[in-house]
Backbone as a printed PyTorch tensor [residue, N CA C, xyz], in Angstrom:
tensor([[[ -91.3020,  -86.6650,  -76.4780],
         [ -91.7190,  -85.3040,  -76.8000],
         [ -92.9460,  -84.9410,  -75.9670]],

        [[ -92.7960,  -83.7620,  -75.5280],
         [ -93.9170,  -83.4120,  -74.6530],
         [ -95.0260,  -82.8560,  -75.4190]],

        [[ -96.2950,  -82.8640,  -75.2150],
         [ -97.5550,  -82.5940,  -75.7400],
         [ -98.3820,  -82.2550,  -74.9030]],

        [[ -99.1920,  -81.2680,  -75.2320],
         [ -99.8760,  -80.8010,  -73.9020],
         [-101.0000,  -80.0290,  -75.2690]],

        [[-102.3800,  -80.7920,  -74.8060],
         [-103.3940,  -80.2980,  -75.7850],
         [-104.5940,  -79.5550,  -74.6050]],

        [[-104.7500,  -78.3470,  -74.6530],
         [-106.2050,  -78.0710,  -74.1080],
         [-107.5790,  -78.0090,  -74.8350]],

        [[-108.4500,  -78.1750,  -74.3470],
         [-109.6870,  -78.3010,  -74.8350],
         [-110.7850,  -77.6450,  -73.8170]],

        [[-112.0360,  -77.1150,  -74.0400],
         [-113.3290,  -76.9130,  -73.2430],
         [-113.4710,  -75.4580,  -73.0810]],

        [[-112.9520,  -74.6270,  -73.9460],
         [-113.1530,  -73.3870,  -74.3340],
         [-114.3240,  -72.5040,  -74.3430]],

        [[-114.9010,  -71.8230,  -74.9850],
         [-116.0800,  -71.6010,  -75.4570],
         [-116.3090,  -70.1850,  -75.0580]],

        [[-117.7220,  -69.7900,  -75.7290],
         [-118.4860,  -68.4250,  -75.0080],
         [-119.1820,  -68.5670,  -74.3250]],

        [[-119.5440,  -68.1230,  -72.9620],
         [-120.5350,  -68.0120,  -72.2700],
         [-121.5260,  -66.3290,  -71.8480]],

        [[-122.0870,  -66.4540,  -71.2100],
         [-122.6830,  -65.5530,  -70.9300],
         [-122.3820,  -65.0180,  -69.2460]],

        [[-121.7430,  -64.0180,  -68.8120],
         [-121.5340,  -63.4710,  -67.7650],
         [-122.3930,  -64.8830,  -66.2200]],

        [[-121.3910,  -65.1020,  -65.1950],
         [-121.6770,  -65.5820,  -64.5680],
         [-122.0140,  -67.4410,  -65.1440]],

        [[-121.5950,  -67.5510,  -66.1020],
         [-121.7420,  -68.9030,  -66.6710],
         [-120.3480,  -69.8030,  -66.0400]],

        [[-120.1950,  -71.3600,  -66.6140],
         [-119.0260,  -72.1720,  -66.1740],
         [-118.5640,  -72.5120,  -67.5920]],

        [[-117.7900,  -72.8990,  -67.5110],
         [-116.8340,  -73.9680,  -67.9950],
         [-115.6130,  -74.8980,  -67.2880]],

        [[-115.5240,  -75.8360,  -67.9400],
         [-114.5370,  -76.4270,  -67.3400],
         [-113.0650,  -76.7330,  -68.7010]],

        [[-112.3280,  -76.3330,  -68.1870],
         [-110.7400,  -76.6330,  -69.3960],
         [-110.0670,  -77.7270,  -69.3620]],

        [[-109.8150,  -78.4340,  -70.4090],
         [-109.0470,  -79.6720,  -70.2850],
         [-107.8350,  -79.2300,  -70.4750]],

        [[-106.6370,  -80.3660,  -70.1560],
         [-104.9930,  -80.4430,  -70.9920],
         [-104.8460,  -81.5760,  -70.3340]],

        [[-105.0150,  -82.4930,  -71.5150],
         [-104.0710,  -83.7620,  -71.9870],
         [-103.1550,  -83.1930,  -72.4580]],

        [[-102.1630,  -84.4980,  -71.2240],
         [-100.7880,  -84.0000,  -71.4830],
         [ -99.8000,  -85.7020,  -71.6710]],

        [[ -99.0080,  -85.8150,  -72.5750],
         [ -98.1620,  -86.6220,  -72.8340],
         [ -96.9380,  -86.3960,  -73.1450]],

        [[ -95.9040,  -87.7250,  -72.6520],
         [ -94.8280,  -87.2070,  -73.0410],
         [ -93.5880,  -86.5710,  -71.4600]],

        [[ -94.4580,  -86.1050,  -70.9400],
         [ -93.4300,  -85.8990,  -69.5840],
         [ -93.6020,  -86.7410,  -68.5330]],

        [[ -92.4090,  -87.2770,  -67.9030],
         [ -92.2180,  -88.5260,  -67.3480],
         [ -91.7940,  -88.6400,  -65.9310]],

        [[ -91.6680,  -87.3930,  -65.4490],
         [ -91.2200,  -86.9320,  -64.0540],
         [ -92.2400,  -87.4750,  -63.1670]],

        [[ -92.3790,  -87.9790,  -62.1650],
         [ -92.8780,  -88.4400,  -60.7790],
         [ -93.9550,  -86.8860,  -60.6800]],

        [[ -92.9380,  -86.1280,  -60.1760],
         [ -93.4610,  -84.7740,  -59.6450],
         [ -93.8870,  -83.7140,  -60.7220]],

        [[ -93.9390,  -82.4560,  -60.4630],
         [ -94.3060,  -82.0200,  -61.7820],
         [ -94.6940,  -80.8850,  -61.0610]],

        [[ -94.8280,  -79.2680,  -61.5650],
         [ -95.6370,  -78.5050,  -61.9090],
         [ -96.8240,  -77.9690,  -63.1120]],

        [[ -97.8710,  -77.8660,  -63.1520],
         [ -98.8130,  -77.8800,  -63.8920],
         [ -99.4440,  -76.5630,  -63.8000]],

        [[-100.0580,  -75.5880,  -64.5420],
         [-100.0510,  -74.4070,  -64.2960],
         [-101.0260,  -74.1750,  -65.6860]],

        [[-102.2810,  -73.1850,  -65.2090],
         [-102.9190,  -72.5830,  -66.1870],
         [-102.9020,  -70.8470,  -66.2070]],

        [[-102.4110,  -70.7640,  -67.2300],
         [-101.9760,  -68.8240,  -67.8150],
         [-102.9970,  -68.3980,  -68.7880]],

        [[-103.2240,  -67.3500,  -68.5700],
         [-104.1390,  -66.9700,  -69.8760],
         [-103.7150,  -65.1290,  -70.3670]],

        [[-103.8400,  -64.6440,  -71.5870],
         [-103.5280,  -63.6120,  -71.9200],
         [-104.6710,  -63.4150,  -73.2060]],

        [[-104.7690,  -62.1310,  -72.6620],
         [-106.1080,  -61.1680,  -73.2780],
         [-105.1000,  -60.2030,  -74.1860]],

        [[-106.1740,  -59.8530,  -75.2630],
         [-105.4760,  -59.3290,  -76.5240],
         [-104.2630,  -57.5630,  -75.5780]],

        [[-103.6210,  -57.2160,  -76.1350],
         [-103.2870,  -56.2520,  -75.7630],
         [-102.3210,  -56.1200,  -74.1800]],

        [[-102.5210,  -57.8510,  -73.5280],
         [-101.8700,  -57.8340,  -72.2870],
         [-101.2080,  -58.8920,  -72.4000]],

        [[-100.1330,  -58.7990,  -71.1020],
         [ -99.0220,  -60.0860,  -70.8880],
         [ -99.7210,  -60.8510,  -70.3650]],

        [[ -99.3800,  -62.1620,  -70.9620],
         [ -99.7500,  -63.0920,  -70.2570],
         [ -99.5000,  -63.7980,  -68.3200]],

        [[-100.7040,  -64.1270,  -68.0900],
         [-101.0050,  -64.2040,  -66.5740],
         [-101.2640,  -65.0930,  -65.7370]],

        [[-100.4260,  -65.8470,  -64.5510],
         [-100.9350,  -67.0600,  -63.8070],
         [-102.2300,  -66.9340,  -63.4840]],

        [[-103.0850,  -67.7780,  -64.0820],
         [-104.3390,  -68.3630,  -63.2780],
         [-104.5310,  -69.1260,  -61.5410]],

        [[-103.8770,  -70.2130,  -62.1500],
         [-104.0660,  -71.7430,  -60.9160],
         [-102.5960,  -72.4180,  -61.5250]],

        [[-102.1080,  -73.2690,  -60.4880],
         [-101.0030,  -73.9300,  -60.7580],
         [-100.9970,  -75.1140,  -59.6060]],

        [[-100.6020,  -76.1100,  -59.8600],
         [-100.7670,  -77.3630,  -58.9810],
         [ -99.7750,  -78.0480,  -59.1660]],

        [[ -98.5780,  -78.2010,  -58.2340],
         [ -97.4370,  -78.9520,  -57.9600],
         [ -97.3100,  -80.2670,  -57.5120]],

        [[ -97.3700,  -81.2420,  -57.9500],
         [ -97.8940,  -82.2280,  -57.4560],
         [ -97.2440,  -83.2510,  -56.3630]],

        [[ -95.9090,  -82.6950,  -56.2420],
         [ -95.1290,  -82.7880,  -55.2920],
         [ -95.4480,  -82.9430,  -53.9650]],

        [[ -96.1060,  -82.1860,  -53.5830],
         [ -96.4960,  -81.2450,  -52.3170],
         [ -98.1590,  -81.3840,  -52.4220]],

        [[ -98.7390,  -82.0080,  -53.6820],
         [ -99.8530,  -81.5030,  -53.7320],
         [-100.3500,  -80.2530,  -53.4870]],

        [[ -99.8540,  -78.8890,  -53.3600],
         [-100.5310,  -77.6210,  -53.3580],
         [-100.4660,  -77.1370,  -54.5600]],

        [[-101.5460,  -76.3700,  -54.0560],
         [-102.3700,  -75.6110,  -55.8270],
         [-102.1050,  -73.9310,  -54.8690]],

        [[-102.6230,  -73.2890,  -56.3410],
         [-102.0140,  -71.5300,  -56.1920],
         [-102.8560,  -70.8190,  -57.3390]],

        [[-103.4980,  -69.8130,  -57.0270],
         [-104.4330,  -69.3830,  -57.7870],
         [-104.2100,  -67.7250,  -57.6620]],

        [[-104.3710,  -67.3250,  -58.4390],
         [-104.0800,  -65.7140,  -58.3560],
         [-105.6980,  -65.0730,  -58.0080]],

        [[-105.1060,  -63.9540,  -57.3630],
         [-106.3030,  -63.4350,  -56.0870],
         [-107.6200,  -63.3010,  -57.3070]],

        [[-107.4980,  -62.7420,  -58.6230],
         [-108.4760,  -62.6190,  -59.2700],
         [-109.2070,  -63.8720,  -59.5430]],

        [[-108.9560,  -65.2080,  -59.4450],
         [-109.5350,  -66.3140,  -59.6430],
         [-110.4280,  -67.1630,  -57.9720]],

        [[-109.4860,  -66.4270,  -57.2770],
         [-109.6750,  -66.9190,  -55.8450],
         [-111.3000,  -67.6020,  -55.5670]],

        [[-112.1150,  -68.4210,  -55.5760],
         [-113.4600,  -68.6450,  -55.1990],
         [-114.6110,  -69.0120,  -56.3960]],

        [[-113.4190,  -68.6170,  -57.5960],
         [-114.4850,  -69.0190,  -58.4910],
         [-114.0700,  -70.4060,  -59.5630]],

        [[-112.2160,  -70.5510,  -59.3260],
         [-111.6060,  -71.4250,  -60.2880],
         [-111.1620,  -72.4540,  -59.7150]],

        [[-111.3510,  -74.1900,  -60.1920],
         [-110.7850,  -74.7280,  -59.2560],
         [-109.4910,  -75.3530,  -60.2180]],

        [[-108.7970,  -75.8500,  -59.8420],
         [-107.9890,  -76.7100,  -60.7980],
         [-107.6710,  -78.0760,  -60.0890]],

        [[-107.2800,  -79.0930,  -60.7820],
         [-107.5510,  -80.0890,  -60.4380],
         [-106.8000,  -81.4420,  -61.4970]],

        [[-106.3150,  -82.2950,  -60.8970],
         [-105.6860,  -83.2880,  -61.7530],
         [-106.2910,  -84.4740,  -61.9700]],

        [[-106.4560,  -85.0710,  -62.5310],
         [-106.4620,  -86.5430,  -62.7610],
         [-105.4850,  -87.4110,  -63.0490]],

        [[-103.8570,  -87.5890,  -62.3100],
         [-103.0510,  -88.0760,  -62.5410],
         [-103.0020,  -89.7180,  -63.5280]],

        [[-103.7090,  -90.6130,  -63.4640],
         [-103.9820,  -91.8820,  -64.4120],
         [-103.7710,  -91.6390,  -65.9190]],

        [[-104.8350,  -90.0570,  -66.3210],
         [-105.4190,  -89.6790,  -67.0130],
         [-104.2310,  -88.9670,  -67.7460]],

        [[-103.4680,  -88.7600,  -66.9460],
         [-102.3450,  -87.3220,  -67.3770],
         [-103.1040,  -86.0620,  -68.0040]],

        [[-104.6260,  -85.9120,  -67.0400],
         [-104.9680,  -84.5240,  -67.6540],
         [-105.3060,  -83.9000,  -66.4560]],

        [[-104.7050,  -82.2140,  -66.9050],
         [-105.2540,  -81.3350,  -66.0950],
         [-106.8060,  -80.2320,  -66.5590]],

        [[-107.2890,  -79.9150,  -64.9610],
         [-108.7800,  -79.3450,  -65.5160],
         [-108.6160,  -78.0020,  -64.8000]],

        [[-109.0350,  -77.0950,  -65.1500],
         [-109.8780,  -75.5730,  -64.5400],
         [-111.2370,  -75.7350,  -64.8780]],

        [[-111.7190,  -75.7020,  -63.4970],
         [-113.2570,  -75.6530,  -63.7500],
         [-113.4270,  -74.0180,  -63.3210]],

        [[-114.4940,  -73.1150,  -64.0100],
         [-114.0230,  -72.0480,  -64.0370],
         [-115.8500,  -71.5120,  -63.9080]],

        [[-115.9110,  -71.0310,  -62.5550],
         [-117.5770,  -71.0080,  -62.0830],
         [-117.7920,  -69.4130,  -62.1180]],

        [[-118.6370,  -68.7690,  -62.0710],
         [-118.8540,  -67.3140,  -61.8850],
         [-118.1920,  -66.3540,  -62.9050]],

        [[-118.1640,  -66.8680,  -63.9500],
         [-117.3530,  -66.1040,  -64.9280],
         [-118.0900,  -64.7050,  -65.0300]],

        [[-116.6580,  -63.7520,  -65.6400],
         [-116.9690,  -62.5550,  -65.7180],
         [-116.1370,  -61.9850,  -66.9980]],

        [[-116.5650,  -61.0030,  -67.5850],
         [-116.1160,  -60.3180,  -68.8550],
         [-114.7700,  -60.4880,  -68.6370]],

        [[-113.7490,  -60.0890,  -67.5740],
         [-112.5240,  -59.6710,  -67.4040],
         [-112.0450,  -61.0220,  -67.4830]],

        [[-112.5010,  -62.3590,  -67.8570],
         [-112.3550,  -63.6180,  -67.5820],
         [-112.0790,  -63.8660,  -68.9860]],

        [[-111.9880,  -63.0230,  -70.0270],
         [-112.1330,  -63.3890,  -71.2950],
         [-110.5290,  -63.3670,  -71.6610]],

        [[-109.8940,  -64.5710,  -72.6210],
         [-108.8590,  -64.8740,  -72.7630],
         [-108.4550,  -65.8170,  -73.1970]],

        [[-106.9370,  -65.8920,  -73.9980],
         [-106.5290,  -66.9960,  -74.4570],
         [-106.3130,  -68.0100,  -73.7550]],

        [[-106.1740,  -68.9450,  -73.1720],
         [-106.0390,  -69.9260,  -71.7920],
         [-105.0590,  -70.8050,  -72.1460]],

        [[-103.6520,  -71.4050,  -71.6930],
         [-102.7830,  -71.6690,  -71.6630],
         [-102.6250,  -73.1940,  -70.5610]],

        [[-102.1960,  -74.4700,  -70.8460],
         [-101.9440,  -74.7140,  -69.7510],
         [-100.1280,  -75.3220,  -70.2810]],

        [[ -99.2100,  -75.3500,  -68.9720],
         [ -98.5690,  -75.3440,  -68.9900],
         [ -97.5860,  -76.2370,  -68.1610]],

        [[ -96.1690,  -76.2540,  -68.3120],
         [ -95.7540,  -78.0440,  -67.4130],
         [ -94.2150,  -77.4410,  -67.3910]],

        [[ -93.8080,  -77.3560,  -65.9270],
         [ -92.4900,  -77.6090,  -65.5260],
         [ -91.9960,  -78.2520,  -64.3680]],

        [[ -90.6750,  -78.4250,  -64.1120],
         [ -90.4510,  -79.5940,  -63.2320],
         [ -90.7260,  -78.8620,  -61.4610]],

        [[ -90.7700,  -77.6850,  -61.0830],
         [ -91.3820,  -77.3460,  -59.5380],
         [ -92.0220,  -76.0530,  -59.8910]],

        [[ -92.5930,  -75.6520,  -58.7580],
         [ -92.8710,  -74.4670,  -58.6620],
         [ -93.1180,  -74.4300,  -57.2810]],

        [[ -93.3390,  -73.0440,  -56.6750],
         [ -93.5540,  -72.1710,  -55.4820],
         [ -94.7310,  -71.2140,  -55.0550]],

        [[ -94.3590,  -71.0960,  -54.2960],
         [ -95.9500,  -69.8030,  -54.1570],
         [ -95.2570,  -68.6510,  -54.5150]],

        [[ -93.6300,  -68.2730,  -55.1010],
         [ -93.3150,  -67.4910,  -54.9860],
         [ -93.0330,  -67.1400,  -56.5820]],

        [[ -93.0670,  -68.1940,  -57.1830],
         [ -92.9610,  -68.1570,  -58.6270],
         [ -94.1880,  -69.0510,  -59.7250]],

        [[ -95.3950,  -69.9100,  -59.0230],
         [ -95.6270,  -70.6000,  -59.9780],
         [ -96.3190,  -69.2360,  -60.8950]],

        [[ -96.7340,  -68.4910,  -60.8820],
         [ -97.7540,  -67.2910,  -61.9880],
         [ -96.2680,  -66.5670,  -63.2470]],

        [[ -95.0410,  -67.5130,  -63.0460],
         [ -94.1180,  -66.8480,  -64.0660],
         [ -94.1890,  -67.8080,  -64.9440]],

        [[ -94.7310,  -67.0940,  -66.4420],
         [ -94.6510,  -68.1060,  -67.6720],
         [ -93.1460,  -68.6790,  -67.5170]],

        [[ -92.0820,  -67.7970,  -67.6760],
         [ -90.9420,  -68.1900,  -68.0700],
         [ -90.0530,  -69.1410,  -67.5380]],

        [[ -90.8880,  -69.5160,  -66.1640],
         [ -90.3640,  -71.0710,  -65.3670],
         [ -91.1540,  -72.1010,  -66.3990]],

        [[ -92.2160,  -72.1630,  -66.8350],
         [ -92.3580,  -73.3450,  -67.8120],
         [ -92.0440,  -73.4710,  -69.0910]],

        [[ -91.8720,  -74.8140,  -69.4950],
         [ -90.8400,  -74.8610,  -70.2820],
         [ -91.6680,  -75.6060,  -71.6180]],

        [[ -92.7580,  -76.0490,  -71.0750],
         [ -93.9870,  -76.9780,  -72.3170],
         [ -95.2130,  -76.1790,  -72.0440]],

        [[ -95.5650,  -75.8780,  -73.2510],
         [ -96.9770,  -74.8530,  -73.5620],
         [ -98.1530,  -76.2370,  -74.3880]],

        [[ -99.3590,  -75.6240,  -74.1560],
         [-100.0400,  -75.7990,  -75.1950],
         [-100.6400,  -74.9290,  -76.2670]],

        [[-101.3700,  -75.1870,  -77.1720],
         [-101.6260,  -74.2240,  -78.2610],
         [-102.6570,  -73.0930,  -77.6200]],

        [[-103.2760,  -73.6470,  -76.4420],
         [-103.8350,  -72.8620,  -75.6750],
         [-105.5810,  -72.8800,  -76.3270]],

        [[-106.6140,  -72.2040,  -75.8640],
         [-108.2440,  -72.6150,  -75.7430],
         [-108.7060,  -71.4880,  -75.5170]],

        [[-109.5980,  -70.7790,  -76.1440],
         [-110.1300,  -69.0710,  -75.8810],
         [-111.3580,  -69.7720,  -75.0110]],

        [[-111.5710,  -68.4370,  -74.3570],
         [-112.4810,  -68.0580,  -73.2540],
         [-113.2020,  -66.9870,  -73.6490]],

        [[-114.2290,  -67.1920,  -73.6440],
         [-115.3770,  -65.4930,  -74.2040],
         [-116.5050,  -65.5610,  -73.2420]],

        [[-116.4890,  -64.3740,  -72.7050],
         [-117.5170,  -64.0010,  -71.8420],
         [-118.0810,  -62.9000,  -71.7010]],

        [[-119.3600,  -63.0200,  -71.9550],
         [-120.1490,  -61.8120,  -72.6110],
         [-120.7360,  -61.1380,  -71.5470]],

        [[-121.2770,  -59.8900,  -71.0900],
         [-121.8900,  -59.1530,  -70.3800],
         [-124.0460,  -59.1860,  -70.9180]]])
């Protein structure tokens, strides 16, 4: 059974960091796509960063571009967003997520992954 827990949430104050965990257990594939989404009250949910490990390339949507990194610790089976320069519009439910590939042409579609976690709020104050 797949399990995928995030953690490292919190409020900050405009221009603050955090960094997001997801321990993940349970999926057994070599390769993998790994992918963090987040959705703000009132909107669809949205690719962040995504890291294929296949290929090793990562994919970040232009609004994250310079400020988010993502990053694996394969041993560990956890994935991280370290998340620098935060801004109000940064505020959100945070999601990370696990399917077997992805693309530059599809990893930001929830509906290619197939294991969620309960997901980790993000608050960022002005």
């Amino acid at each position: 059974q797949v399990q995928l827990v995030e953690s490292g949430g919190g409020s900050v104050q405009a221009g603050g960091s955090l960094r997001l965990s997801c321990a993940a257990s349970g999926y057994t594939y070599s390769s993998y796509c790994m992918g963090w989404f987040r959705q703000a009250p009132g909107k669809e949910r949205e690719g962040v960063a995504a890291i294929y490990t296949g290929a090793r390339i990562t994919y970040y949507a232009d609004s994250v571009k310079g400020r988010f990194t993502i990053s694996q610790d394969k041993p560990k089976k956890t994935l991280y967003l370290q998340m620098n320069s935060l801004k109000p519009e940064d505020t959100a439910m945070y999601y990370c997520a696990v399917t077997g590939y992805c693309s530059g042409s599809d990893w930001d579609e929830p509906g290619r992954f197939g294991y969620w976690g309960q997901g980790t709020q993000v608050t960022v104050s002005s």
